[in-house]
PDB file of C-alpha atoms and ligand atoms in Angstrom:
ATOM      1  CA  MET B   1      13.659 -32.746 -16.283  1.00 37.00           C
ATOM      2  CA  VAL B   2      11.596 -33.437 -13.206  1.00 38.00           C
ATOM      3  CA  PRO B   3      12.988 -30.673 -10.120  1.00 37.00           C
ATOM      4  CA  PRO B   4      14.163 -32.316  -7.453  1.00 37.00           C
ATOM      5  CA  ARG B   5      11.499 -32.466  -4.538  1.00 39.00           C
ATOM      6  CA  GLY B   6      10.828 -29.131  -2.583  1.00 36.00           C
ATOM      7  CA  HIS B   7      12.447 -27.049  -5.244  1.00 41.00           C
ATOM      8  CA  VAL B   8      10.327 -24.985  -7.265  1.00 43.00           C
ATOM      9  CA  ARG B   9      12.202 -24.715 -10.975  1.00 46.00           C
ATOM     10  CA  ALA B  10      12.950 -21.509 -11.453  1.00 51.00           C
ATOM     11  CA  VAL B  11      11.621 -19.624 -15.175  1.00 56.00           C
ATOM     12  CA  THR B  12      14.062 -17.459 -16.724  1.00 55.00           C
ATOM     13  CA  ASP B  13      12.434 -17.368 -20.582  1.00 59.00           C
ATOM     14  CA  GLY B  14       9.752 -14.740 -21.933  1.00 75.00           C
ATOM     15  CA  ALA B  15      10.250 -11.532 -23.273  1.00 87.00           C
ATOM     16  CA  ARG B  16      11.157  -8.223 -21.564  1.00 91.00           C
ATOM     17  CA  VAL B  17       7.822  -6.531 -20.477  1.00 94.00           C
ATOM     18  CA  THR B  18       6.499  -3.387 -18.814  1.00 96.00           C
ATOM     19  CA  LEU B  19       4.217  -3.161 -16.216  1.00 96.00           C
ATOM     20  CA  ARG B  20       1.950  -0.921 -14.274  1.00 96.00           C
ATOM     21  CA  ALA B  21       1.873  -1.154 -10.621  1.00 97.00           C
ATOM     22  CA  ALA B  22      -1.116   1.127  -9.108  1.00 98.00           C
ATOM     23  CA  ALA B  23      -0.789   3.178  -5.794  1.00 98.00           C
ATOM     24  CA  LYS B  24      -4.228   2.041  -3.447  1.00 98.00           C
ATOM     25  CA  LEU B  25      -5.740   4.139  -0.800  1.00 98.00           C
ATOM     26  CA  THR B  26      -7.320   2.882   2.051  1.00 98.00           C
ATOM     27  CA  LEU B  27     -10.683   4.852   2.661  1.00 98.00           C
ATOM     28  CA  SER B  28     -11.750   3.392   6.086  1.00 97.00           C
ATOM     29  CA  LEU B  29     -10.822   0.580   8.145  1.00 98.00           C
ATOM     30  CA  ARG B  30     -12.173  -0.786  11.000  1.00 98.00           C
ATOM     31  CA  VAL B  31     -10.086  -3.684  12.896  1.00 98.00           C
ATOM     32  CA  THR B  32     -12.811  -6.705  13.742  1.00 97.00           C
ATOM     33  CA  GLY B  33     -10.303  -8.853  15.537  1.00 96.00           C
ATOM     34  CA  VAL B  34      -6.996 -10.429  16.517  1.00 96.00           C
ATOM     35  CA  ARG B  35      -5.724 -13.450  15.435  1.00 95.00           C
ATOM     36  CA  ASP B  36      -4.021 -16.200  17.405  1.00 95.00           C
ATOM     37  CA  ASP B  37      -1.119 -15.366  15.766  1.00 95.00           C
ATOM     38  CA  GLY B  38      -1.607 -11.719  16.458  1.00 95.00           C
ATOM     39  CA  TYR B  39      -2.510 -10.634  13.012  1.00 96.00           C
ATOM     40  CA  HIS B  40      -5.461  -8.132  12.944  1.00 97.00           C
ATOM     41  CA  LEU B  41      -8.913  -8.929  11.671  1.00 98.00           C
ATOM     42  CA  LEU B  42     -10.085  -5.903   9.203  1.00 97.00           C
ATOM     43  CA  ASP B  43     -13.218  -4.374   7.149  1.00 98.00           C
ATOM     44  CA  ALA B  44     -11.711  -2.048   5.241  1.00 98.00           C
ATOM     45  CA  GLU B  45     -12.453  -0.211   1.552  1.00 98.00           C
ATOM     46  CA  MET B  46      -9.317   0.392  -0.666  1.00 98.00           C
ATOM     47  CA  VAL B  47      -9.312   1.633  -3.902  1.00 98.00           C
ATOM     48  CA  THR B  48      -6.933   1.869  -6.865  1.00 98.00           C
ATOM     49  CA  LEU B  49      -5.156   5.275  -7.514  1.00 98.00           C
ATOM     50  CA  ASP B  50      -3.942   6.594 -10.879  1.00 96.00           C
ATOM     51  CA  VAL B  51      -0.711   7.017  -9.509  1.00 97.00           C
ATOM     52  CA  ALA B  52       1.672   4.067 -10.717  1.00 97.00           C
ATOM     53  CA  ASP B  53       4.836   2.502 -10.674  1.00 98.00           C
ATOM     54  CA  GLU B  54       6.437   1.104 -13.674  1.00 97.00           C
ATOM     55  CA  VAL B  55       7.639  -2.603 -13.571  1.00 97.00           C
ATOM     56  CA  ARG B  56      10.476  -3.412 -16.349  1.00 97.00           C
ATOM     57  CA  VAL B  57      10.738  -6.928 -16.097  1.00 97.00           C
ATOM     58  CA  GLU B  58      13.869  -8.621 -17.852  1.00 95.00           C
ATOM     59  CA  PRO B  59      13.281 -12.409 -18.127  1.00 92.00           C
ATOM     60  CA  GLY B  60      16.890 -14.460 -17.505  1.00 87.00           C
ATOM     61  CA  ALA B  61      18.597 -11.550 -15.718  1.00 93.00           C
ATOM     62  CA  SER B  62      18.555 -10.652 -11.898  1.00 94.00           C
ATOM     63  CA  GLY B  63      18.608  -8.033  -9.186  1.00 96.00           C
ATOM     64  CA  ILE B  64      16.469  -4.825  -8.425  1.00 98.00           C
ATOM     65  CA  THR B  65      17.207  -1.448  -9.513  1.00 98.00           C
ATOM     66  CA  THR B  66      15.382   1.678  -8.732  1.00 98.00           C
ATOM     67  CA  SER B  67      14.855   5.011 -10.877  1.00 98.00           C
ATOM     68  CA  GLY B  68      12.355   7.713 -10.679  1.00 98.00           C
ATOM     69  CA  PRO B  69      10.927  10.448  -8.206  1.00 97.00           C
ATOM     70  CA  PHE B  70      10.653   8.300  -5.379  1.00 97.00           C
ATOM     71  CA  ALA B  71      13.577   5.814  -5.509  1.00 97.00           C
ATOM     72  CA  ALA B  72      15.372   7.036  -2.611  1.00 95.00           C
ATOM     73  CA  GLY B  73      15.179   4.804   0.465  1.00 93.00           C
ATOM     74  CA  VAL B  74      13.533   2.036  -1.587  1.00 96.00           C
ATOM     75  CA  PRO B  75      15.307  -1.408  -0.627  1.00 95.00           C
ATOM     76  CA  THR B  76      17.341  -3.450  -3.374  1.00 96.00           C
ATOM     77  CA  GLY B  77      17.648  -6.451  -1.641  1.00 96.00           C
ATOM     78  CA  PRO B  78      15.758  -9.864  -0.524  1.00 94.00           C
ATOM     79  CA  ASP B  79      13.315  -7.231   1.572  1.00 93.00           C
ATOM     80  CA  ASN B  80      11.835  -5.851  -1.492  1.00 97.00           C
ATOM     81  CA  LEU B  81       8.139  -7.164  -1.929  1.00 98.00           C
ATOM     82  CA  VAL B  82       9.435  -7.901  -5.890  1.00 98.00           C
ATOM     83  CA  ALA B  83      12.182  -9.898  -4.641  1.00 98.00           C
ATOM     84  CA  ARG B  84       9.580 -12.045  -2.439  1.00 98.00           C
ATOM     85  CA  ALA B  85       7.343 -12.180  -5.387  1.00 98.00           C
ATOM     86  CA  LEU B  86       9.722 -13.667  -7.466  1.00 97.00           C
ATOM     87  CA  VAL B  87      10.853 -16.433  -4.979  1.00 96.00           C
ATOM     88  CA  ALA B  88       6.931 -17.117  -4.340  1.00 96.00           C
ATOM     89  CA  THR B  89       6.142 -17.454  -7.955  1.00 96.00           C
ATOM     90  CA  GLY B  90       9.472 -19.331  -8.857  1.00 94.00           C
ATOM     91  CA  ARG B  91      10.644 -16.843 -11.400  1.00 93.00           C
ATOM     92  CA  LEU B  92      13.762 -15.316 -12.016  1.00 93.00           C
ATOM     93  CA  ALA B  93      13.748 -12.354 -13.691  1.00 95.00           C
ATOM     94  CA  GLY B  94      15.881  -8.582 -13.659  1.00 97.00           C
ATOM     95  CA  VAL B  95      12.893  -6.095 -12.110  1.00 98.00           C
ATOM     96  CA  HIS B  96      13.662  -2.212 -13.154  1.00 98.00           C
ATOM     97  CA  LEU B  97      11.055  -0.377 -10.931  1.00 98.00           C
ATOM     98  CA  VAL B  98      10.474   3.336 -11.677  1.00 98.00           C
ATOM     99  CA  LYS B  99       9.410   4.692  -8.739  1.00 98.00           C
ATOM    100  CA  HIS B 100       6.341   7.338  -8.719  1.00 98.00           C
ATOM    101  CA  ILE B 101       4.427   6.084  -5.655  1.00 97.00           C
ATOM    102  CA  PRO B 102       5.513   8.328  -2.772  1.00 95.00           C
ATOM    103  CA  GLY B 103       7.052   5.597  -0.485  1.00 92.00           C
ATOM    104  CA  GLY B 104       6.468   4.946   3.805  1.00 86.00           C
ATOM    105  CA  GLY B 105       2.807   6.446   3.399  1.00 92.00           C
ATOM    106  CA  GLY B 106       0.688   3.210   3.022  1.00 93.00           C
ATOM    107  CA  LEU B 107       0.069   3.630  -0.297  1.00 97.00           C
ATOM    108  CA  GLY B 108       1.292   0.491  -1.413  1.00 96.00           C
ATOM    109  CA  GLY B 109       4.125   1.134  -3.481  1.00 96.00           C
ATOM    110  CA  GLY B 110       6.248  -2.093  -2.598  1.00 97.00           C
ATOM    111  CA  SER B 111       2.479  -4.131  -2.515  1.00 98.00           C
ATOM    112  CA  ALA B 112       1.685  -2.761  -6.141  1.00 98.00           C
ATOM    113  CA  ASP B 113       4.949  -4.026  -7.623  1.00 98.00           C
ATOM    114  CA  ALA B 114       5.078  -7.521  -6.331  1.00 98.00           C
ATOM    115  CA  ALA B 115       1.311  -7.733  -7.288  1.00 98.00           C
ATOM    116  CA  ALA B 116       2.480  -6.807 -10.788  1.00 98.00           C
ATOM    117  CA  ILE B 117       4.884  -9.335 -10.320  1.00 98.00           C
ATOM    118  CA  LEU B 118       2.312 -11.616  -9.774  1.00 98.00           C
ATOM    119  CA  ARG B 119       0.240 -10.720 -12.667  1.00 97.00           C
ATOM    120  CA  TRP B 120       3.536 -11.496 -14.600  1.00 96.00           C
ATOM    121  CA  ALA B 121       3.815 -14.681 -13.892  1.00 96.00           C
ATOM    122  CA  GLY B 122       0.032 -15.451 -14.093  1.00 95.00           C
ATOM    123  CA  VAL B 123      -0.444 -16.106 -10.316  1.00 96.00           C
ATOM    124  CA  ARG B 124      -4.020 -14.899  -8.829  1.00 95.00           C
ATOM    125  CA  ASP B 125      -3.823 -16.605  -5.716  1.00 97.00           C
ATOM    126  CA  LEU B 126      -4.444 -14.197  -3.374  1.00 97.00           C
ATOM    127  CA  ALA B 127      -3.624 -16.327  -0.042  1.00 96.00           C
ATOM    128  CA  LEU B 128       0.062 -16.531  -1.777  1.00 97.00           C
ATOM    129  CA  ALA B 129      -0.310 -13.050  -2.483  1.00 98.00           C
ATOM    130  CA  ALA B 130      -0.813 -12.445   1.518  1.00 97.00           C
ATOM    131  CA  SER B 131       1.961 -14.401   2.219  1.00 96.00           C
ATOM    132  CA  ILE B 132       4.035 -11.573   0.747  1.00 97.00           C
ATOM    133  CA  GLY B 133       2.284  -8.887   2.376  1.00 96.00           C
ATOM    134  CA  SER B 134      -0.797  -7.902   3.676  1.00 96.00           C
ATOM    135  CA  ASP B 135      -1.823  -5.259   0.614  1.00 97.00           C
ATOM    136  CA  VAL B 136      -0.615  -7.596  -2.354  1.00 98.00           C
ATOM    137  CA  PRO B 137      -4.181  -9.264  -2.530  1.00 98.00           C
ATOM    138  CA  PHE B 138      -5.868  -5.783  -2.825  1.00 98.00           C
ATOM    139  CA  CYS B 139      -3.394  -4.614  -5.281  1.00 98.00           C
ATOM    140  CA  LEU B 140      -3.441  -8.168  -7.544  1.00 98.00           C
ATOM    141  CA  VAL B 141      -7.529  -7.418  -8.010  1.00 97.00           C
ATOM    142  CA  GLY B 142      -7.190  -3.667  -7.859  1.00 97.00           C
ATOM    143  CA  GLY B 143     -10.347  -1.243  -8.527  1.00 97.00           C
ATOM    144  CA  ARG B 144     -12.417  -1.043  -5.532  1.00 98.00           C
ATOM    145  CA  ALA B 145     -12.966  -3.043  -3.066  1.00 98.00           C
ATOM    146  CA  ARG B 146     -14.123  -4.189   0.681  1.00 98.00           C
ATOM    147  CA  VAL B 147     -11.533  -5.981   2.298  1.00 98.00           C
ATOM    148  CA  ARG B 148     -11.364  -8.474   5.007  1.00 98.00           C
ATOM    149  CA  GLY B 149      -9.741 -11.328   6.914  1.00 97.00           C
ATOM    150  CA  ILE B 150      -6.322 -10.249   7.377  1.00 96.00           C
ATOM    151  CA  GLY B 151      -6.167  -8.417   3.659  1.00 96.00           C
ATOM    152  CA  GLU B 152      -6.735 -11.788   1.782  1.00 97.00           C
ATOM    153  CA  ASP B 153     -10.489 -11.600   1.511  1.00 98.00           C
ATOM    154  CA  VAL B 154     -11.239  -8.752  -1.594  1.00 98.00           C
ATOM    155  CA  GLU B 155     -14.414  -8.381  -2.654  1.00 98.00           C
ATOM    156  CA  PRO B 156     -14.646  -6.291  -5.869  1.00 97.00           C
ATOM    157  CA  LEU B 157     -17.522  -3.159  -5.544  1.00 98.00           C
ATOM    158  CA  GLU B 158     -18.583  -0.923  -8.242  1.00 97.00           C
ATOM    159  CA  PRO B 159     -16.062   1.710  -8.976  1.00 95.00           C
ATOM    160  CA  VAL B 160     -16.717   5.118  -8.043  1.00 94.00           C
ATOM    161  CA  GLU B 161     -14.643   8.299  -9.565  1.00 96.00           C
ATOM    162  CA  LEU B 162     -13.433  10.026  -6.623  1.00 97.00           C
ATOM    163  CA  ALA B 163     -10.500  12.605  -6.849  1.00 98.00           C
ATOM    164  CA  PHE B 164      -8.449  12.869  -3.218  1.00 98.00           C
ATOM    165  CA  THR B 165      -5.426  15.501  -2.316  1.00 98.00           C
ATOM    166  CA  LEU B 166      -2.910  13.243  -0.416  1.00 98.00           C
ATOM    167  CA  VAL B 167      -0.284  14.994   2.216  1.00 98.00           C
ATOM    168  CA  VAL B 168       2.709  12.275   2.661  1.00 97.00           C
ATOM    169  CA  PRO B 169       4.644  13.862   5.668  1.00 97.00           C
ATOM    170  CA  PRO B 170       8.224  13.292   6.158  1.00 95.00           C
ATOM    171  CA  LEU B 171       7.970  10.543   8.820  1.00 93.00           C
ATOM    172  CA  ALA B 172       8.037   6.657   8.664  1.00 88.00           C
ATOM    173  CA  VAL B 173       5.509   5.307  10.543  1.00 94.00           C
ATOM    174  CA  SER B 174       6.278   1.307  11.403  1.00 95.00           C
ATOM    175  CA  THR B 175       2.742  -0.543  10.693  1.00 95.00           C
ATOM    176  CA  PRO B 176       3.664  -3.609  13.032  1.00 96.00           C
ATOM    177  CA  ALA B 177       4.006  -0.662  15.903  1.00 97.00           C
ATOM    178  CA  VAL B 178       0.789   0.818  14.992  1.00 97.00           C
ATOM    179  CA  TYR B 179      -1.229  -2.340  15.279  1.00 97.00           C
ATOM    180  CA  ARG B 180       0.640  -3.448  18.038  1.00 97.00           C
ATOM    181  CA  ARG B 181      -0.038   0.276  20.176  1.00 98.00           C
ATOM    182  CA  TRP B 182      -4.149  -0.932  18.739  1.00 98.00           C
ATOM    183  CA  ASP B 183      -3.699  -3.966  20.915  1.00 97.00           C
ATOM    184  CA  GLU B 184      -1.826  -2.043  23.967  1.00 97.00           C
ATOM    185  CA  LEU B 185      -4.657   0.580  24.028  1.00 97.00           C
ATOM    186  CA  GLY B 186      -7.484  -1.902  24.542  1.00 96.00           C
ATOM    187  CA  GLY B 187      -8.514  -1.859  20.740  1.00 95.00           C
ATOM    188  CA  PRO B 188     -10.209   1.504  20.315  1.00 93.00           C
ATOM    189  CA  THR B 189     -12.158   2.491  17.891  1.00 91.00           C
ATOM    190  CA  ALA B 190     -11.896   5.818  15.580  1.00 90.00           C
ATOM    191  CA  ASP B 191     -14.785   8.472  15.629  1.00 88.00           C
ATOM    192  CA  GLY B 192     -13.623   8.578  11.785  1.00 93.00           C
ATOM    193  CA  PRO B 193     -13.761   5.928   9.368  1.00 97.00           C
ATOM    194  CA  ASN B 194     -10.089   4.442  10.497  1.00 98.00           C
ATOM    195  CA  ASP B 195      -9.728   2.705  13.367  1.00 98.00           C
ATOM    196  CA  LEU B 196      -5.756   2.946  13.276  1.00 98.00           C
ATOM    197  CA  GLU B 197      -5.784   6.665  13.944  1.00 97.00           C
ATOM    198  CA  PRO B 198      -5.548   6.792  17.375  1.00 97.00           C
ATOM    199  CA  ALA B 199      -2.993   4.083  17.466  1.00 98.00           C
ATOM    200  CA  ALA B 200      -1.150   6.085  14.833  1.00 97.00           C
ATOM    201  CA  LEU B 201      -1.029   9.186  16.565  1.00 97.00           C
ATOM    202  CA  ASP B 202       0.128   7.453  19.750  1.00 97.00           C
ATOM    203  CA  VAL B 203       3.153   5.859  17.981  1.00 98.00           C
ATOM    204  CA  GLU B 204       4.182   9.188  15.966  1.00 98.00           C
ATOM    205  CA  PRO B 205       2.683  12.176  17.454  1.00 98.00           C
ATOM    206  CA  ARG B 206       4.091  14.504  14.926  1.00 98.00           C
ATOM    207  CA  LEU B 207       1.244  13.411  12.571  1.00 98.00           C
ATOM    208  CA  ALA B 208      -1.187  15.465  14.955  1.00 98.00           C
ATOM    209  CA  GLY B 209       1.082  18.606  13.707  1.00 98.00           C
ATOM    210  CA  TRP B 210       0.392  17.609  10.298  1.00 98.00           C
ATOM    211  CA  ARG B 211      -3.272  16.682  10.710  1.00 98.00           C
ATOM    212  CA  ASP B 212      -4.017  20.075  12.259  1.00 98.00           C
ATOM    213  CA  ARG B 213      -1.937  21.871   9.596  1.00 98.00           C
ATOM    214  CA  ILE B 214      -4.034  20.350   6.802  1.00 98.00           C
ATOM    215  CA  THR B 215      -7.191  21.185   8.762  1.00 98.00           C
ATOM    216  CA  ALA B 216      -6.309  24.832   8.684  1.00 98.00           C
ATOM    217  CA  LEU B 217      -5.234  24.873   5.164  1.00 98.00           C
ATOM    218  CA  ALA B 218      -7.801  22.823   3.806  1.00 98.00           C
ATOM    219  CA  GLY B 219     -11.004  23.950   6.191  1.00 97.00           C
ATOM    220  CA  ARG B 220     -11.412  20.250   7.191  1.00 96.00           C
ATOM    221  CA  SER B 221      -9.950  17.614   9.173  1.00 96.00           C
ATOM    222  CA  PRO B 222      -8.103  14.833   6.560  1.00 98.00           C
ATOM    223  CA  VAL B 223      -8.353  11.099   7.073  1.00 98.00           C
ATOM    224  CA  LEU B 224      -5.351   9.024   7.769  1.00 98.00           C
ATOM    225  CA  ALA B 225      -4.652   6.215   5.313  1.00 97.00           C
ATOM    226  CA  GLY B 226      -4.094   3.090   7.079  1.00 95.00           C
ATOM    227  CA  SER B 227      -1.203   2.987   9.732  1.00 96.00           C
ATOM    228  CA  GLY B 228       0.058   6.430   7.510  1.00 93.00           C
ATOM    229  CA  ALA B 229       2.322   8.507   7.656  1.00 96.00           C
ATOM    230  CA  THR B 230      -0.402  10.073   4.264  1.00 98.00           C
ATOM    231  CA  TRP B 231      -3.361  11.929   5.314  1.00 98.00           C
ATOM    232  CA  PHE B 232      -6.108  12.546   2.610  1.00 98.00           C
ATOM    233  CA  VAL B 233      -8.963  14.977   1.977  1.00 98.00           C
ATOM    234  CA  PRO B 234     -11.564  14.646  -0.574  1.00 97.00           C
ATOM    235  CA  GLY B 235     -11.232  16.481  -3.710  1.00 97.00           C
ATOM    236  CA  ARG B 236      -8.685  18.403  -5.045  1.00 97.00           C
ATOM    237  CA  ARG B 237      -7.052  20.771  -2.953  1.00 96.00           C
ATOM    238  CA  ASP B 238      -3.827  21.351  -4.232  1.00 95.00           C
ATOM    239  CA  ASP B 239      -3.737  24.863  -4.392  1.00 95.00           C
ATOM    240  CA  ALA B 240      -4.757  24.619  -0.554  1.00 98.00           C
ATOM    241  CA  LEU B 241      -2.302  22.455   0.520  1.00 98.00           C
ATOM    242  CA  ALA B 242       0.474  23.094  -1.720  1.00 98.00           C
ATOM    243  CA  PRO B 243       2.594  25.201   0.985  1.00 97.00           C
ATOM    244  CA  LEU B 244       3.003  21.935   2.792  1.00 98.00           C
ATOM    245  CA  ARG B 245       5.626  21.027   0.008  1.00 98.00           C
ATOM    246  CA  ALA B 246       8.034  23.711   1.991  1.00 97.00           C
ATOM    247  CA  GLU B 247       7.677  21.734   4.829  1.00 96.00           C
ATOM    248  CA  GLY B 248       9.092  18.768   3.214  1.00 96.00           C
ATOM    249  CA  ALA B 249       5.464  16.750   2.631  1.00 97.00           C
ATOM    250  CA  VAL B 250       4.669  15.445  -0.712  1.00 97.00           C
ATOM    251  CA  VAL B 251       1.213  16.547  -1.869  1.00 98.00           C
ATOM    252  CA  VAL B 252      -0.371  14.556  -4.518  1.00 97.00           C
ATOM    253  CA  VAL B 253      -3.523  14.870  -6.264  1.00 97.00           C
ATOM    254  CA  ALA B 254      -5.021  11.597  -7.335  1.00 97.00           C
ATOM    255  CA  ALA B 255      -8.055   9.892  -9.027  1.00 97.00           C
ATOM    256  CA  THR B 256      -9.642   6.607  -8.290  1.00 95.00           C
ATOM    257  CA  GLY B 257      -8.139   4.083 -11.294  1.00 84.00           C
ATOM    258  CA  THR B 258      -8.932   0.776 -12.323  1.00 73.00           C
ATOM    259  CA  ASP B 259      -5.612  -1.096 -11.660  1.00 68.00           C
TER     260      ASP B 259
HETATM  261  O1  C5P A 301       1.769  -7.756   6.032  1.00 95.99           O
HETATM  262  P1  C5P A 301       2.661  -6.373   6.036  1.00 95.99           P
HETATM  263  O2  C5P A 301       3.640  -6.475   5.897  1.00 95.99           O
HETATM  264  O3  C5P A 301       1.663  -5.722   5.517  1.00 95.99           O
HETATM  265  O4  C5P A 301       2.145  -6.598   7.895  1.00 95.99           O
HETATM  266  C1  C5P A 301       3.264  -5.755   8.665  1.00 95.99           C
HETATM  267  C2  C5P A 301       3.068  -5.890  10.172  1.00 95.99           C
HETATM  268  O5  C5P A 301       1.653  -5.833  10.493  1.00 95.99           O
HETATM  269  C3  C5P A 301       2.802  -7.802  10.337  1.00 95.99           C
HETATM  270  O6  C5P A 301       3.850  -8.270  10.611  1.00 95.99           O
HETATM  271  C4  C5P A 301       1.475  -7.223  11.457  1.00 95.99           C
HETATM  272  O7  C5P A 301       2.437  -7.283  12.719  1.00 95.99           O
HETATM  273  C5  C5P A 301       0.753  -6.018  11.243  1.00 95.99           C
HETATM  274  N1  C5P A 301      -0.783  -6.944  10.755  1.00 95.99           N
HETATM  275  C6  C5P A 301      -1.449  -6.958  11.117  1.00 95.99           C
HETATM  276  N2  C5P A 301      -2.364  -7.592  10.719  1.00 95.99           N
HETATM  277  C7  C5P A 301      -3.011  -6.980   9.432  1.00 95.99           C
HETATM  278  C8  C5P A 301      -1.879  -6.587   8.756  1.00 95.99           C
HETATM  279  C9  C5P A 301      -0.352  -6.237   9.561  1.00 95.99           C
HETATM  280  O8  C5P A 301      -1.210  -7.472  12.713  1.00 95.99           O
HETATM  281  N3  C5P A 301      -4.161  -7.488   8.841  1.00 95.99           N
END
């Protein structure tokens, strides 16, 4: 039967599957311009990490449920990027997310889950991925890449084997607020690798306290991951940075991964 115009026929068949949805880290980010619609043009390097959510898909069911160490606070309604990926691909399925990627820190947990759904649905369209969220195209491609446009232009790069220690402070930094502040500040460029750092520090001044604690413990200043709130230093520095757990931060050692 031909579906009515304007409707996508939902696909409900298929087998139950468990997908891997890997976190990403933005190693560097330059803002190169602003589009007419207010979105910012980027030139960024992103890598996939070996920290991953599990995405269990049950065709024929519905609803999003969560479990795992970082399930708290994950939305399970239409705001979840998985729900948007299902709508965008015309699929109906129940999805259970086992959250191993810390949330709210800019590590792309929601984007990775959505990208896993796109992969499962056989969708490789990066423009469609970008319509779900700017980090979804990179998560769909994975590995290591130069990312331009507003996130939809993903140029794969040779993989590198690197390890990082990530500190996710107990702060939420709003990505739109950081981009807005970047505009208000007149488009600052950073001394370090991330142009969004001055704007993020302005939006959430407590980030500076975390930066200074990390600098004191690790003996080097960290880099902010995208719009934050995650700070990272190269190398396996869990011993040095473990005391920050008692202050409410999540401290994770992660290596580059493949997808
Ligand atoms: O696409 P995503 O949901 O990650 O973006 C959140 C918000 O961040 C957007 O609504 C936009 O205000 C801002 N943004 C931007 N330029 C980008 C990515 C995001 O201005 N390249």
